[in-house]
Coordinates of C-alpha atoms in Angstrom, one line a residue:
M1 CA -37.4 7.1 -69.8
S2 CA -38.6 6.4 -66.3
K3 CA -41.7 8.5 -66.8
L4 CA -42.5 6.6 -70.0
R5 CA -42.2 3.3 -68.2
I6 CA -44.5 4.5 -65.4
I7 CA -47.1 5.7 -68.0
L8 CA -47.1 2.3 -69.7
F9 CA -47.6 0.4 -66.6
V10 CA -50.3 2.6 -64.9
P11 CA -53.1 1.1 -67.1
I12 CA -52.0 -2.4 -66.1
Y13 CA -52.0 -1.5 -62.5
L14 CA -55.4 0.2 -62.6
L15 CA -57.0 -2.6 -64.6
S16 CA -55.9 -5.2 -62.0
H17 CA -57.5 -3.1 -59.2
I18 CA -60.7 -2.5 -61.1
V19 CA -61.3 -6.1 -62.1
F20 CA -60.7 -7.6 -58.6
G21 CA -61.9 -4.6 -56.7
Q22 CA -65.4 -5.0 -58.2
A23 CA -65.5 -8.6 -57.1
N24 CA -65.2 -8.2 -53.4
D25 CA -63.7 -5.2 -51.7
S26 CA -63.5 -7.0 -48.3
L27 CA -61.4 -9.9 -49.8
R28 CA -58.3 -8.2 -51.1
L29 CA -54.5 -7.9 -50.9
I30 CA -53.0 -5.1 -48.9
I31 CA -49.7 -3.8 -50.2
D32 CA -48.0 -0.6 -49.0
Q33 CA -46.7 0.6 -52.4
N34 CA -47.2 -0.5 -56.0
F35 CA -44.5 1.6 -57.7
I36 CA -40.9 1.3 -56.6
E37 CA -37.7 2.9 -58.0
V38 CA -34.3 1.6 -57.0
D39 CA -30.7 1.5 -58.1
R40 CA -28.7 -1.6 -58.9
G41 CA -27.3 -3.2 -55.8
A42 CA -30.1 -2.0 -53.5
V43 CA -32.4 -4.4 -51.5
I44 CA -36.1 -4.1 -51.9
T45 CA -38.3 -5.2 -48.9
F46 CA -42.1 -4.7 -48.5
S47 CA -45.0 -6.5 -46.8
V48 CA -48.0 -8.2 -48.5
E49 CA -51.0 -8.8 -46.3
K50 CA -54.6 -10.0 -46.8
S51 CA -57.8 -8.4 -45.5
Q52 CA -59.1 -11.7 -44.0
K53 CA -57.4 -14.4 -42.0
H54 CA -58.5 -17.3 -44.2
G55 CA -56.8 -18.1 -47.5
Q56 CA -53.2 -17.7 -48.6
I57 CA -51.0 -15.4 -50.7
K58 CA -49.0 -16.7 -53.6
M59 CA -46.2 -15.0 -55.5
V60 CA -46.8 -15.9 -59.1
K61 CA -44.2 -13.7 -60.9
A62 CA -40.8 -12.4 -59.6
P63 CA -37.1 -12.4 -60.4
K64 CA -35.2 -15.7 -59.7
Q65 CA -33.4 -14.2 -56.7
A66 CA -36.5 -12.8 -55.0
R67 CA -37.9 -14.3 -51.8
F68 CA -41.4 -14.3 -50.3
D69 CA -42.2 -16.0 -46.9
G70 CA -45.9 -15.5 -47.1
K71 CA -45.9 -12.1 -45.6
T72 CA -42.6 -10.3 -46.5
F73 CA -41.1 -9.9 -50.0
S74 CA -37.3 -9.2 -50.4
W75 CA -35.0 -8.9 -53.4
A76 CA -31.4 -7.8 -53.6
V77 CA -31.0 -6.2 -57.0
P78 CA -27.7 -7.5 -58.6
E79 CA -25.0 -5.0 -59.5
Y80 CA -25.0 -6.4 -63.0
Y81 CA -28.8 -6.2 -63.5
D82 CA -29.4 -4.8 -67.0
K83 CA -33.2 -4.8 -67.3
G84 CA -34.9 -1.5 -67.0
N85 CA -38.0 -2.7 -65.0
E86 CA -39.6 -5.7 -63.3
V87 CA -43.2 -6.7 -62.4
I88 CA -44.0 -8.7 -59.2
S89 CA -47.4 -10.3 -59.1
F90 CA -49.3 -11.8 -56.1
Q91 CA -52.6 -13.7 -55.9
Y92 CA -54.9 -14.1 -52.9
M93 CA -56.3 -17.7 -53.0
D94 CA -58.9 -19.5 -51.0
D95 CA -58.5 -23.2 -51.9
D96 CA -58.8 -23.0 -55.7
R97 CA -60.8 -19.7 -55.8
L98 CA -59.0 -16.5 -56.7
L99 CA -60.1 -13.7 -54.4
D100 CA -57.7 -10.9 -55.5
A101 CA -54.5 -10.2 -57.5
Q102 CA -52.2 -7.3 -57.5
S103 CA -48.9 -6.4 -59.2
I104 CA -46.0 -4.1 -58.1
F105 CA -44.0 -2.3 -60.8
I106 CA -40.2 -1.9 -60.0
I107 CA -38.1 0.5 -62.1
V108 CA -34.3 -0.2 -61.8
H109 CA -32.1 2.7 -62.6
Q110 CA -29.3 1.8 -64.9
L111 CA -26.0 3.5 -64.0
H112 CA -23.8 4.3 -66.9
T113 CA -20.6 2.2 -67.1
P114 CA -17.7 3.2 -69.3
P115 CA -16.7 0.7 -72.0
K116 CA -14.1 -1.9 -71.4
I117 CA -10.9 -2.6 -73.4
Q118 CA -9.6 -6.1 -73.8
V119 CA -6.0 -6.7 -75.0
K120 CA -4.2 -9.8 -76.3
S121 CA -0.5 -10.1 -77.2
N122 CA 2.2 -12.6 -78.0
A123 CA 4.6 -10.8 -75.7
V124 CA 5.1 -11.6 -72.0
L125 CA 3.3 -9.2 -69.6
K126 CA 5.3 -8.9 -66.4
N127 CA 4.7 -6.3 -63.7
G128 CA 2.6 -4.2 -66.2
V129 CA 5.3 -4.2 -68.9
Y130 CA 5.3 -6.0 -72.2
R131 CA 8.8 -7.4 -72.9
I132 CA 9.4 -7.3 -76.6
N133 CA 12.2 -9.4 -78.1
P134 CA 13.3 -7.5 -81.3
T135 CA 14.2 -10.8 -83.0
F136 CA 10.5 -11.6 -83.3
D137 CA 7.5 -9.7 -84.6
F138 CA 5.3 -8.2 -81.9
H139 CA 1.5 -8.7 -82.3
L140 CA -1.2 -7.0 -80.3
E141 CA -5.0 -7.0 -80.6
A142 CA -7.3 -4.6 -78.7
H143 CA -11.1 -4.7 -78.6
A144 CA -13.5 -2.2 -76.9
S145 CA -17.1 -3.0 -75.9
T146 CA -19.8 -2.1 -73.3
V147 CA -19.6 -3.8 -69.9
Y148 CA -23.0 -5.5 -69.8
S149 CA -23.5 -6.1 -73.5
T150 CA -21.7 -7.7 -76.4
D151 CA -23.1 -5.0 -78.7
S152 CA -20.2 -2.7 -79.5
S153 CA -21.7 -0.8 -82.4
D154 CA -21.8 2.4 -80.3
V155 CA -18.2 2.2 -79.1
M156 CA -15.3 4.0 -80.8
L157 CA -11.6 3.1 -80.2
D158 CA -8.7 5.5 -80.6
Y159 CA -4.9 5.4 -79.9
Y160 CA -1.6 7.3 -79.8
F161 CA 2.0 6.7 -78.8
N162 CA 4.3 8.0 -76.1
D163 CA 1.7 10.2 -74.4
N164 CA 1.4 12.4 -77.6
P165 CA -2.2 12.5 -79.0
D166 CA -0.8 13.6 -82.4
L167 CA 1.7 10.7 -82.6
K168 CA -0.3 8.1 -84.6
E169 CA 2.5 6.3 -86.4
I170 CA 6.1 5.1 -85.6
D171 CA 8.5 3.2 -87.8
Q172 CA 8.2 -0.5 -88.3
V173 CA 4.6 -0.6 -86.9
D174 CA 1.6 -1.7 -89.0
I175 CA -1.7 -0.6 -87.6
D176 CA -5.2 -1.8 -88.6
L177 CA -7.8 0.4 -86.9
R178 CA -11.5 -0.4 -87.1
Q179 CA -14.4 1.2 -85.3
N180 CA -13.9 -0.6 -81.9
S181 CA -10.8 -2.7 -82.5
I182 CA -7.1 -2.3 -83.4
D183 CA -4.4 -4.8 -84.7
I184 CA -0.7 -3.9 -84.4
V185 CA 2.3 -5.7 -85.8
W186 CA 5.7 -4.3 -84.8
T187 CA 9.2 -5.3 -85.9
P188 CA 11.5 -3.0 -83.8
N189 CA 14.6 -1.5 -85.4
R190 CA 17.9 -0.8 -83.9
D191 CA 17.1 2.9 -83.0
Q192 CA 14.0 1.8 -81.2
I193 CA 16.0 -0.8 -79.3
K194 CA 18.3 1.9 -78.1
E195 CA 15.4 4.1 -77.0
K196 CA 14.1 0.9 -75.3
Y197 CA 10.8 2.1 -73.7
F198 CA 7.5 3.0 -75.6
R199 CA 4.0 3.7 -74.5
L200 CA 0.7 3.1 -76.3
T201 CA -2.5 4.7 -75.1
L202 CA -5.9 3.2 -76.1
K203 CA -9.0 5.3 -75.6
A204 CA -12.6 3.9 -75.9
T205 CA -15.7 6.2 -76.1
D206 CA -19.4 5.1 -76.2
A207 CA -22.5 6.9 -77.5
A208 CA -23.3 8.2 -74.0
G209 CA -19.9 9.9 -73.8
G210 CA -18.4 7.3 -71.4
E211 CA -14.6 6.9 -71.8
S212 CA -12.0 4.3 -70.8
T213 CA -8.3 4.6 -71.2
E214 CA -5.7 1.8 -71.2
V215 CA -1.9 2.6 -71.2
L216 CA 0.4 -0.1 -72.4
V217 CA 4.1 0.0 -71.7
F218 CA 6.6 -1.8 -74.0
A219 CA 10.3 -2.5 -73.2
L220 CA 12.4 -3.3 -76.2
S221 CA 15.5 -5.4 -75.3
S222 CA 16.7 -8.8 -76.5
N223 CA 17.8 -9.3 -72.8
N224 CA 17.5 -6.9 -69.9
H225 CA 20.8 -7.5 -68.2
I226 CA 20.8 -7.9 -64.5
P227 CA 23.2 -5.5 -62.5
Y228 CA 26.3 -7.0 -61.0
F229 CA 28.8 -6.1 -58.3
K230 CA 32.0 -4.9 -59.7
F231 CA 34.1 -6.4 -56.9
P232 CA 33.7 -9.7 -55.0
V233 CA 31.7 -9.2 -51.8
L234 CA 33.0 -11.4 -48.9
D235 CA 30.9 -13.3 -46.5
E236 CA 32.5 -11.8 -43.4
Y237 CA 34.2 -8.5 -42.5
Y238 CA 35.7 -7.4 -39.1
I239 CA 35.4 -4.0 -37.5
T240 CA 37.8 -2.5 -34.9
D241 CA 37.1 0.4 -32.6
G242 CA 38.5 3.6 -33.9
E243 CA 39.2 2.3 -37.4
Q244 CA 36.9 2.9 -40.4
L245 CA 35.5 -0.1 -42.2
S246 CA 35.2 0.5 -45.9
I247 CA 33.6 -1.9 -48.4
D248 CA 33.3 -1.2 -52.1
L249 CA 29.8 -2.5 -53.0
S250 CA 29.5 -0.6 -56.3
A251 CA 27.6 -2.3 -59.1
D252 CA 27.4 -1.9 -62.9
D253 CA 24.7 -2.6 -65.5
L254 CA 25.3 -3.6 -69.1
D255 CA 22.2 -1.7 -70.2
H256 CA 23.6 1.4 -68.6
D257 CA 20.6 1.7 -66.4
S258 CA 20.9 4.0 -63.4
L259 CA 21.2 2.1 -60.1
L260 CA 19.7 2.7 -56.7
Y261 CA 21.5 1.3 -53.5
R262 CA 19.8 0.3 -50.3
L263 CA 21.4 -0.7 -47.0
V264 CA 19.7 -3.1 -44.6
I265 CA 21.5 -3.0 -41.2
P266 CA 20.0 -3.8 -37.7
S267 CA 21.6 -0.8 -35.9
K268 CA 22.4 2.9 -36.8
I269 CA 24.9 3.3 -34.0
G270 CA 28.1 4.8 -35.4
N271 CA 26.2 6.1 -38.5
P272 CA 26.9 3.4 -41.1
R273 CA 26.6 4.8 -44.6
L274 CA 26.2 3.5 -48.2
S275 CA 26.9 6.2 -50.8
E276 CA 25.2 6.6 -54.2
K277 CA 28.2 5.0 -55.8
G278 CA 27.9 1.9 -53.5
L279 CA 30.7 2.7 -51.0
F280 CA 29.9 1.3 -47.5
T281 CA 31.7 3.1 -44.6
W282 CA 31.3 2.6 -40.8
K283 CA 33.4 3.8 -37.9
V284 CA 32.7 3.1 -34.3
N285 CA 34.5 3.9 -31.1
N286 CA 35.1 1.6 -28.1
D287 CA 31.9 2.7 -26.3
E288 CA 29.8 2.2 -29.4
L289 CA 31.4 -1.2 -30.0
H290 CA 30.4 -2.2 -26.5
R291 CA 26.8 -1.1 -27.1
L292 CA 26.7 -3.1 -30.2
R293 CA 28.0 -6.3 -28.6
S294 CA 24.6 -8.0 -28.6
Y295 CA 24.3 -7.5 -32.4
F296 CA 27.5 -9.3 -33.4
P297 CA 27.9 -11.1 -35.6
M298 CA 25.8 -8.5 -37.4
E299 CA 24.0 -9.5 -40.6
V300 CA 24.0 -6.7 -43.2
T301 CA 22.3 -6.7 -46.6
V302 CA 22.9 -4.4 -49.6
E303 CA 20.4 -4.2 -52.4
V304 CA 21.0 -2.7 -55.9
T305 CA 18.0 -1.9 -58.1
E306 CA 17.7 -0.6 -61.6
K307 CA 16.1 2.9 -61.9
G308 CA 14.4 1.9 -65.2
P309 CA 10.8 3.1 -65.5
E310 CA 9.3 -0.3 -65.5
N311 CA 10.1 -3.8 -64.1
P312 CA 13.5 -3.0 -62.5
N313 CA 15.9 -5.9 -61.7
T314 CA 17.3 -6.1 -58.2
I315 CA 20.4 -7.9 -56.9
S316 CA 21.4 -8.3 -53.2
K317 CA 24.2 -9.6 -51.1
T318 CA 24.2 -10.5 -47.4
F319 CA 27.4 -10.6 -45.3
L320 CA 28.4 -10.7 -41.6
I321 CA 30.3 -8.0 -39.7
R322 CA 32.1 -9.3 -36.6
K323 CA 34.0 -7.6 -33.8
S324 CA 37.7 -7.6 -34.5
I325 CA 39.2 -8.4 -31.1
R326 CA 41.9 -10.6 -29.7
N327 CA 39.6 -13.5 -28.9
E328 CA 40.3 -15.8 -26.0
P329 CA 38.6 -19.1 -26.9
P330 CA 36.6 -20.8 -24.1
K331 CA 38.4 -23.4 -22.1
I332 CA 37.1 -26.4 -20.1
L333 CA 39.1 -26.5 -16.9
N334 CA 38.2 -29.6 -14.9
L335 CA 36.6 -32.6 -16.6
Q336 CA 37.3 -36.1 -15.5
N337 CA 35.9 -39.5 -16.0
E338 CA 33.4 -40.8 -13.5
H339 CA 32.5 -44.2 -12.0
I340 CA 29.0 -44.4 -10.5
R341 CA 26.6 -47.2 -9.6
E342 CA 23.0 -47.8 -10.6
G343 CA 20.5 -45.7 -8.7
I344 CA 23.1 -43.3 -7.4
T345 CA 22.8 -39.6 -8.5
L346 CA 25.8 -38.1 -10.3
N347 CA 26.3 -34.4 -9.5
K348 CA 29.2 -33.2 -11.6
K349 CA 30.6 -29.7 -11.6
V350 CA 32.7 -28.4 -14.5
F351 CA 34.2 -24.9 -14.6
I352 CA 34.4 -23.0 -18.0
Q353 CA 36.8 -20.1 -18.6
D354 CA 36.3 -17.3 -21.2
G355 CA 38.3 -14.1 -21.0
N356 CA 36.4 -11.8 -23.3
D357 CA 32.8 -13.1 -23.7
Q358 CA 29.9 -13.1 -21.3
F359 CA 29.1 -16.6 -20.0
S360 CA 25.5 -16.2 -21.1
E361 CA 26.8 -15.9 -24.7
L362 CA 28.4 -19.4 -24.6
E363 CA 26.7 -22.4 -26.1
I364 CA 27.0 -25.6 -24.2
D365 CA 26.3 -29.1 -25.6
I366 CA 27.0 -32.6 -24.5
I367 CA 27.1 -35.0 -27.4
G368 CA 26.2 -38.6 -26.6
A369 CA 24.5 -37.7 -23.3
P370 CA 21.9 -40.2 -22.0
E371 CA 18.3 -39.1 -22.6
D372 CA 17.6 -38.3 -18.9
M373 CA 20.8 -36.4 -18.2
V374 CA 20.3 -32.7 -17.5
W375 CA 22.8 -29.9 -17.2
H376 CA 22.6 -26.2 -16.3
F377 CA 25.2 -23.5 -17.0
E378 CA 25.3 -20.3 -14.9
N379 CA 28.2 -17.9 -14.6
N380 CA 31.2 -20.1 -15.2
L381 CA 29.8 -23.3 -13.6
L382 CA 28.3 -26.2 -15.5
S383 CA 26.3 -28.5 -13.4
I384 CA 25.6 -32.0 -14.7
Q385 CA 23.1 -34.3 -13.1
W386 CA 22.1 -37.9 -13.9
T387 CA 20.7 -40.8 -12.0
P388 CA 21.1 -44.1 -13.9
G389 CA 18.3 -46.6 -13.4
F390 CA 18.7 -50.1 -12.1
D391 CA 18.2 -51.4 -15.7
V392 CA 21.3 -49.7 -17.2
V393 CA 23.9 -52.5 -16.7
G394 CA 21.7 -55.4 -17.8
V395 CA 21.7 -59.1 -16.9
E396 CA 25.4 -59.6 -17.8
M397 CA 26.3 -57.5 -14.7
Q398 CA 29.1 -55.9 -16.8
P399 CA 29.8 -52.2 -16.3
K400 CA 28.5 -50.0 -19.0
K401 CA 30.4 -47.0 -20.4
F402 CA 28.9 -43.8 -21.7
D403 CA 31.3 -41.9 -23.9
M404 CA 30.4 -38.2 -24.3
L405 CA 31.8 -35.0 -25.7
L406 CA 31.4 -31.7 -23.9
V407 CA 31.4 -28.8 -26.5
V408 CA 31.7 -25.1 -25.5
R409 CA 31.3 -22.5 -28.3
D410 CA 31.7 -18.7 -28.0
P411 CA 29.9 -16.1 -30.1
H412 CA 32.9 -15.9 -32.5
G413 CA 32.7 -19.5 -33.5
Y414 CA 35.7 -20.7 -31.4
V415 CA 35.2 -24.0 -29.7
D416 CA 36.7 -26.0 -26.9
Q417 CA 35.7 -29.7 -26.5
R418 CA 36.7 -32.4 -24.2
A419 CA 35.7 -36.1 -24.2
F420 CA 34.8 -37.9 -21.0
T421 CA 33.4 -41.2 -19.9
I422 CA 30.9 -42.2 -17.3
T423 CA 31.1 -45.9 -16.3
V424 CA 28.0 -47.3 -14.6
E425 CA 28.4 -50.4 -12.4
H426 CA 25.8 -52.8 -11.1
R427 CA 24.1 -52.0 -7.9
E428 CA 21.4 -53.9 -6.1
N429 CA 18.0 -52.2 -6.2
T430 CA 18.0 -50.9 -2.6
V431 CA 14.5 -49.5 -3.0
V432 CA 13.1 -53.0 -3.4
T433 CA 15.3 -54.4 -0.6
Y434 CA 14.2 -51.6 1.7
E435 CA 10.5 -52.4 0.9
T436 CA 11.2 -56.1 1.6
Y437 CA 12.9 -55.2 4.9
M438 CA 10.1 -52.9 6.0
Q439 CA 7.4 -55.5 5.1
Y440 CA 9.2 -58.2 7.2
R441 CA 9.7 -55.9 10.2
N442 CA 6.1 -54.8 10.2
D443 CA 4.9 -58.4 10.0
A444 CA 7.3 -59.4 12.8
V445 CA 6.3 -56.5 15.1
H446 CA 2.6 -57.4 14.7
L447 CA 3.2 -61.0 15.5
V448 CA 5.3 -60.2 18.5
E449 CA 2.6 -57.9 19.8
Y450 CA -0.1 -60.6 19.4
L451 CA 2.1 -63.3 20.9
S452 CA 2.9 -61.1 23.9
Q453 CA -0.7 -60.5 24.6
I454 CA -1.6 -64.2 24.3
H455 CA 1.3 -65.2 26.5
N456 CA 0.6 -62.7 29.2
Q457 CA -3.1 -63.6 29.4
M458 CA -2.4 -67.3 29.6
E459 CA 0.3 -66.7 32.3
D460 CA -2.0 -64.7 34.5
R461 CA -4.8 -67.3 34.0
E462 CA -2.5 -70.2 34.8
D463 CA -1.2 -68.5 38.0
K464 CA -4.8 -67.8 39.2
G465 CA -5.8 -71.4 38.5
Q466 CA -2.8 -72.9 40.4
R467 CA -3.6 -70.8 43.5
M468 CA -7.3 -71.8 43.5
K469 CA -6.4 -75.4 42.9
K470 CA -4.0 -75.4 46.0
G471 CA -6.7 -73.8 48.1
L472 CA -9.3 -76.3 47.1
S473 CA -6.9 -79.2 47.9
V474 CA -6.3 -77.9 51.5
A475 CA -10.0 -77.4 52.0
T476 CA -10.7 -80.9 50.8
I477 CA -8.2 -82.4 53.2
F478 CA -9.6 -80.4 56.1
F479 CA -13.2 -81.3 55.3
S480 CA -12.3 -85.0 54.9
V481 CA -10.4 -85.2 58.3
Y482 CA -13.3 -83.4 60.0
T483 CA -15.8 -85.9 58.6
A484 CA -13.6 -89.0 59.4
S485 CA -13.2 -87.9 63.0
G486 CA -16.9 -87.1 63.5
N487 CA -17.5 -90.1 65.8
V488 CA -15.4 -88.6 68.5
F489 CA -17.9 -85.8 69.0
D490 CA -20.7 -86.2 71.6
D491 CA -24.1 -87.1 70.3
G492 CA -26.3 -84.1 70.0
S493 CA -23.5 -81.7 70.0
A494 CA -23.2 -79.0 67.2
A495 CA -20.0 -80.5 66.0
K496 CA -21.6 -83.9 65.6
E497 CA -24.5 -82.4 63.6
L498 CA -22.1 -80.6 61.2
V499 CA -20.3 -83.8 60.1
P500 CA -22.7 -84.6 57.2
F501 CA -22.5 -81.0 55.8
V502 CA -18.7 -81.0 56.1
G503 CA -18.6 -84.3 54.2
I504 CA -20.7 -82.7 51.4
M505 CA -18.3 -79.8 51.2
A506 CA -15.3 -82.1 51.0
A507 CA -16.9 -83.9 48.1
I508 CA -17.7 -80.6 46.3
A509 CA -14.2 -79.3 46.9
G510 CA -12.7 -82.5 45.7
G511 CA -14.9 -82.5 42.5
V512 CA -14.1 -78.9 41.6
N513 CA -10.4 -79.6 42.2
A514 CA -10.5 -82.6 40.0
F515 CA -12.6 -81.4 37.1
G516 CA -12.6 -77.5 37.2
F517 CA -9.0 -77.1 36.2
N518 CA -8.7 -79.9 33.7
D519 CA -7.4 -77.5 30.9
L520 CA -4.5 -76.1 32.9
N521 CA -2.2 -78.6 31.2
K522 CA -3.1 -76.9 27.8
Y523 CA -2.0 -73.5 29.1
G524 CA 1.6 -74.6 29.8
S525 CA 2.1 -76.2 26.3
L526 CA 0.5 -73.3 24.3
R527 CA 2.1 -70.6 26.5
E528 CA 5.5 -72.1 26.0
Q529 CA 5.1 -72.3 22.2
T530 CA 3.9 -68.7 21.9
F531 CA 6.7 -67.6 24.1
I532 CA 9.4 -69.3 22.1
M533 CA 8.1 -67.8 18.8
Q534 CA 7.9 -64.4 20.5
Q535 CA 11.5 -64.6 21.6
K536 CA 12.7 -65.8 18.3
L537 CA 11.1 -62.9 16.4
M538 CA 12.4 -60.4 18.9
Y539 CA 15.9 -61.8 18.5
I540 CA 15.7 -61.5 14.7
L541 CA 14.4 -57.9 14.9
A542 CA 17.3 -57.2 17.2
L543 CA 19.8 -58.6 14.7
L544 CA 18.3 -56.6 11.8
N545 CA 18.4 -53.5 13.9
E546 CA 22.2 -53.8 14.1
Y547 CA 22.4 -53.0 10.4
K548 CA 20.8 -49.5 11.1
I549 CA 18.5 -49.4 8.1
E550 CA 17.0 -45.9 8.1
G551 CA 15.9 -45.4 4.5
P552 CA 16.1 -46.7 0.9
N553 CA 19.6 -45.4 0.5
S554 CA 21.1 -46.9 3.7
P555 CA 24.5 -48.4 2.9
N556 CA 23.8 -51.7 4.5
L557 CA 21.0 -52.4 2.1
E558 CA 23.8 -53.4 -0.3
N559 CA 25.5 -55.6 2.4
K560 CA 25.5 -59.2 1.1
E561 CA 25.2 -60.6 4.6
F562 CA 22.2 -58.5 5.4
R563 CA 20.5 -59.4 2.1
D564 CA 21.2 -63.1 2.6
N565 CA 19.9 -63.0 6.2
L566 CA 16.8 -61.0 5.2
S567 CA 16.0 -63.6 2.5
T568 CA 16.3 -66.4 5.1
Y569 CA 14.1 -64.5 7.6
E570 CA 11.6 -63.8 4.9
Q571 CA 11.3 -67.5 4.2
W572 CA 10.9 -68.3 7.9
M573 CA 8.2 -65.7 8.2
V574 CA 6.0 -67.9 6.0
Q575 CA 6.2 -70.8 8.5
D576 CA 6.0 -68.4 11.5
K577 CA 2.6 -67.1 10.2
L578 CA 1.3 -70.6 9.7
N579 CA 2.4 -71.5 13.3
F580 CA 0.8 -68.4 14.7
K581 CA -2.5 -69.2 13.0
S582 CA -2.4 -72.6 14.6
Y583 CA -1.6 -71.2 18.1
Y584 CA -4.3 -68.7 17.8
S585 CA -6.9 -71.3 16.8
R586 CA -6.0 -73.4 19.9
Y587 CA -6.0 -70.2 22.0
K588 CA -9.6 -69.5 20.9
T589 CA -10.7 -73.0 22.2
L590 CA -9.8 -72.3 25.8
N591 CA -12.9 -72.0 28.1
Y592 CA -12.1 -68.6 29.5
V593 CA -11.3 -67.3 26.0
K594 CA -14.7 -68.5 24.7
K595 CA -16.4 -66.7 27.7
A596 CA -14.4 -63.5 27.1
T597 CA -15.2 -63.6 23.4
Q598 CA -18.9 -63.9 24.0
K599 CA -18.8 -61.1 26.6
A600 CA -16.9 -58.8 24.3
R601 CA -19.2 -59.5 21.4
R602 CA -22.3 -58.7 23.5
K603 CA -20.7 -55.4 24.7
A604 CA -19.9 -54.4 21.1
M605 CA -23.5 -55.1 20.1
E606 CA -24.8 -53.0 22.9
E607 CA -22.5 -50.1 21.9
G608 CA -23.4 -50.5 18.2
R609 CA -19.9 -51.3 16.8
E610 CA -18.0 -54.2 15.5
P611 CA -16.0 -56.2 18.0
E612 CA -12.3 -55.7 17.8
G613 CA -9.0 -56.6 19.6
L614 CA -7.0 -59.7 20.1
L615 CA -10.1 -61.9 20.4
F616 CA -11.3 -61.0 16.9
L617 CA -8.2 -61.2 14.6
D618 CA -8.8 -61.8 10.9
L619 CA -6.3 -64.6 10.2
T620 CA -6.6 -64.0 6.4
K621 CA -4.7 -60.7 6.9
I622 CA -1.9 -62.2 8.8

């Protein structure tokens, strides 16, 4: 067939080359191969080039799924492709002028596929089995055809029952067989119901010798009964070392189907067994029981399944096996009510007793516990920790009670529980009080330091001025007496000639003494005010120091006297800061302070830095 297709398409191929080859051999398409043979599902790829750079290549005929990017052609042949051949055509165009045209002939090999069989029935198909209710007629239709075509004229359908090619008929079955289809109507009788299972084999054959076979299984029963356990299976059983645990898990089936038993158990220690009759037996010694302690309570499942050939029913039962011991329930030993205050951490220790279980196996829970309460259980000690915030009590200042229930449960389900109450009482927020205290102390210390510097400077300056003023007074008196008694000196003598000069010195000394120390009276007033404030703040700091405040949890932070005094001192500090700013402004107006300020500023500029120190305080930060 392939050779015939090639012979038919050779003239087409040669004709296309002759026509366009005579036109211009230099302007043509270049294709590697013009005949291609492929199988379905393969991918065809080849290049198409032109002999000159100008112009373009167009694909004018190709399958829908084919792709051409101007240089490379590709086509993935579908698995279901049923055409025998395909022609791909390309044209070499320059504007609207056709320069060359070529075609590629593709032969697709058609693999033979056996015919298919389609079945329709009024019975329910479940797990590959048709369940036939004998109280109703059973209808079945089967149709055979080719896979890729609806033409079934060359397909033949045959059948037989129960794997016997010679068994074409059974009682109560009407069969209408045509060339490629069959219709069956079946009304099962009592004997067939007892036999229960039947098989129908359908066989389709096409003209090429391809065959398909479909085996249908029928189960005849008005109701396939589910197996059941003969005896009640409990939810829990107990096993003791040295004694055999026996449980009758046998089941029965109304349809008399054979039954298969399966045991699902997490451990094989002690060789647990389930017999073919459904008897479960297990015997363990003390050592094996100890090795199994982490499995208890052990979950065991038994499954019972019908041995019917098709669609078996399964039933199962899950139960627990526990250690049979003289259990000592857990016991809470010491648990008492507590009274705590806001902000104070509660560290509570509770001992738990259990004589036969590991403490890691106990479950601990505190019902009604506050959200931020935490607890940790290790060995036999339960540690409870909680720090109530300062917002627990509320504005009413009434103690708040937290009622809780401590529950301890062992692996065997035994429980001990004890109720307890934690009462939270109001407590001043010592953290805020401590921050207030530290703020006041820092402000006071800074003011004392500044006031001390101002007072010492002014005291030194006042002492120097007083000494100079006294010296000038004595000199003035001396010069004045000398000048007044100048007429007693002989004329022409040196003493006589010095009289005018001494008079001038007396006038100068008197003037300096009168006007050079005219701001000394300011020193005394300002120095006295700064000294009083300094002493006052030092006295307050000494009083606060008596309370020995060392941290936010210091006991005296709750002392009412301390809190009241601190509130008063804090109010005073507002006025103290205003007074200090006033004193400092007056201090800055003194002549020697102005000179010292100018000198310090010039020195800072020479050193390339900002002036600092007492003379350059930022009063906005005080």
